[in-house]
CSV table of C-alpha atoms in Angstrom, one decimal:
chain,number,residue,atom,x,y,z
A,1,MET,CA,75.1,93.8,146.8
A,2,ILE,CA,77.5,96.2,145.0
A,3,PRO,CA,80.2,97.8,147.3
A,4,TYR,CA,80.0,101.6,147.4
A,5,THR,CA,83.2,103.6,147.7
A,6,SER,CA,82.6,107.3,147.3
A,7,LYS,CA,84.9,108.9,144.8
A,8,SER,CA,84.8,112.2,146.5
A,9,GLY,CA,87.4,110.9,149.0
A,10,LYS,CA,85.2,111.6,151.8
A,11,PRO,CA,83.7,109.0,154.1
A,12,SER,CA,80.3,107.9,153.0
A,13,GLY,CA,77.2,106.8,154.9
A,14,VAL,CA,76.6,104.1,152.3
A,15,ILE,CA,78.7,101.0,151.9
A,16,ALA,CA,76.7,99.1,149.4
A,17,TYR,CA,73.8,99.1,147.0
A,18,ASP,CA,71.8,97.1,144.5
A,19,TYR,CA,69.0,97.9,142.0
A,20,ASP,CA,66.6,96.6,139.6
A,21,THR,CA,64.2,98.2,137.2
A,22,THR,CA,61.8,99.9,139.7
A,23,SER,CA,63.9,100.1,143.0
A,24,ILE,CA,67.3,100.6,144.7
A,25,THR,CA,68.4,99.0,147.8
A,26,VAL,CA,71.1,100.9,150.0
A,27,GLN,CA,73.0,99.5,152.9
A,28,PHE,CA,74.3,102.2,155.5
A,29,THR,CA,77.4,102.0,157.6
A,30,ASN,CA,75.2,101.4,160.6
A,31,GLY,CA,73.8,98.3,159.1
A,32,GLU,CA,70.5,99.6,158.1
A,33,ILE,CA,69.1,98.6,154.7
A,34,TYR,CA,66.7,100.7,152.9
A,35,ILE,CA,64.6,99.8,149.9
A,36,TYR,CA,63.4,102.8,147.8
A,37,THR,CA,60.9,102.0,145.1
A,38,TYR,CA,59.1,103.9,142.3
A,39,SER,CA,55.8,103.5,144.4
A,40,SER,CA,57.4,104.7,147.6
A,41,CYS,CA,59.4,107.7,146.6
A,42,GLY,CA,58.8,108.2,142.8
A,43,VAL,CA,60.6,107.4,139.6
A,44,ASN,CA,62.7,110.5,139.6
A,45,HIS,CA,64.3,109.9,143.1
A,46,VAL,CA,64.9,106.0,142.4
A,47,ASN,CA,66.5,106.9,139.0
A,48,GLU,CA,68.7,109.7,140.5
A,49,MET,CA,69.9,107.4,143.2
A,50,LYS,CA,70.7,104.7,140.7
A,51,ILE,CA,72.9,107.2,138.7
A,52,LEU,CA,74.6,108.5,141.8
A,53,ALA,CA,75.2,104.8,142.9
A,54,LYS,CA,76.7,103.8,139.6
A,55,ASN,CA,78.9,106.8,139.6
A,56,GLN,CA,79.9,106.1,143.2
A,57,LEU,CA,79.5,109.9,144.1
A,58,GLY,CA,76.9,111.7,146.2
A,59,LEU,CA,74.4,108.8,147.1
A,60,SER,CA,74.5,109.4,150.9
A,61,THR,CA,74.3,113.2,150.5
A,62,TYR,CA,71.3,112.9,148.2
A,63,ILE,CA,69.5,110.7,150.6
A,64,VAL,CA,70.2,113.0,153.5
A,65,LYS,CA,69.1,116.1,151.7
A,66,ASN,CA,66.0,114.8,149.9
A,67,GLN,CA,64.9,112.2,152.4
A,68,PRO,CA,63.0,110.0,149.9
A,69,THR,CA,60.4,107.7,151.3
A,70,TYR,CA,61.5,104.1,151.5
A,71,ARG,CA,59.4,101.0,151.2
A,72,SER,CA,60.9,99.0,153.8
A,73,LYS,CA,63.9,99.0,156.2
A,74,ALA,CA,65.8,96.1,157.7
A,75,TRP,CA,68.9,95.7,160.0
A,76,LEU,CA,71.7,93.2,160.0
A,77,ASP,CA,71.1,90.4,162.5
A,78,GLN,CA,74.1,90.7,164.9
A,79,ASN,CA,73.7,87.0,165.8
A,80,ILE,CA,74.4,86.0,162.0
A,81,PHE,CA,77.1,88.5,161.0
A,82,PRO,CA,78.0,91.0,163.7
A,83,ARG,CA,78.2,94.7,162.4
A,84,ALA,CA,81.6,95.2,163.8
A,85,LEU,CA,82.9,92.3,161.8
A,86,MET,CA,81.1,93.3,158.8
A,87,HIS,CA,82.7,96.9,158.8
A,88,LEU,CA,86.1,95.4,159.5
A,89,CYS,CA,85.7,93.1,156.3
A,90,ASN,CA,83.7,95.8,154.5
A,91,TYR,CA,81.5,93.0,153.6
A,92,PRO,CA,78.1,94.1,152.1
A,93,ILE,CA,75.2,91.5,152.6
A,94,LYS,CA,72.9,90.2,149.9
A,95,LEU,CA,69.2,90.5,150.6
């Protein structure tokens, strides 16, 4: 995944993202990982989130305000890589 550092200077709820042609995967600071797809929330939402992610600005705010429907949701397995350690290292995971 690609590390996300908001250019606004404010703390972000997003720490990493990845995308392909029809989806974007977003990892949040609490360890949750959401996958948004064209079929789950629409082309416009996914494409806007990709732009915001690439620009490193406004992705978390967009998700909070628009609440796009996600295809799936996962959490980090604390037995494999504890969340606390992940945040100390700022180490985003690869799905």
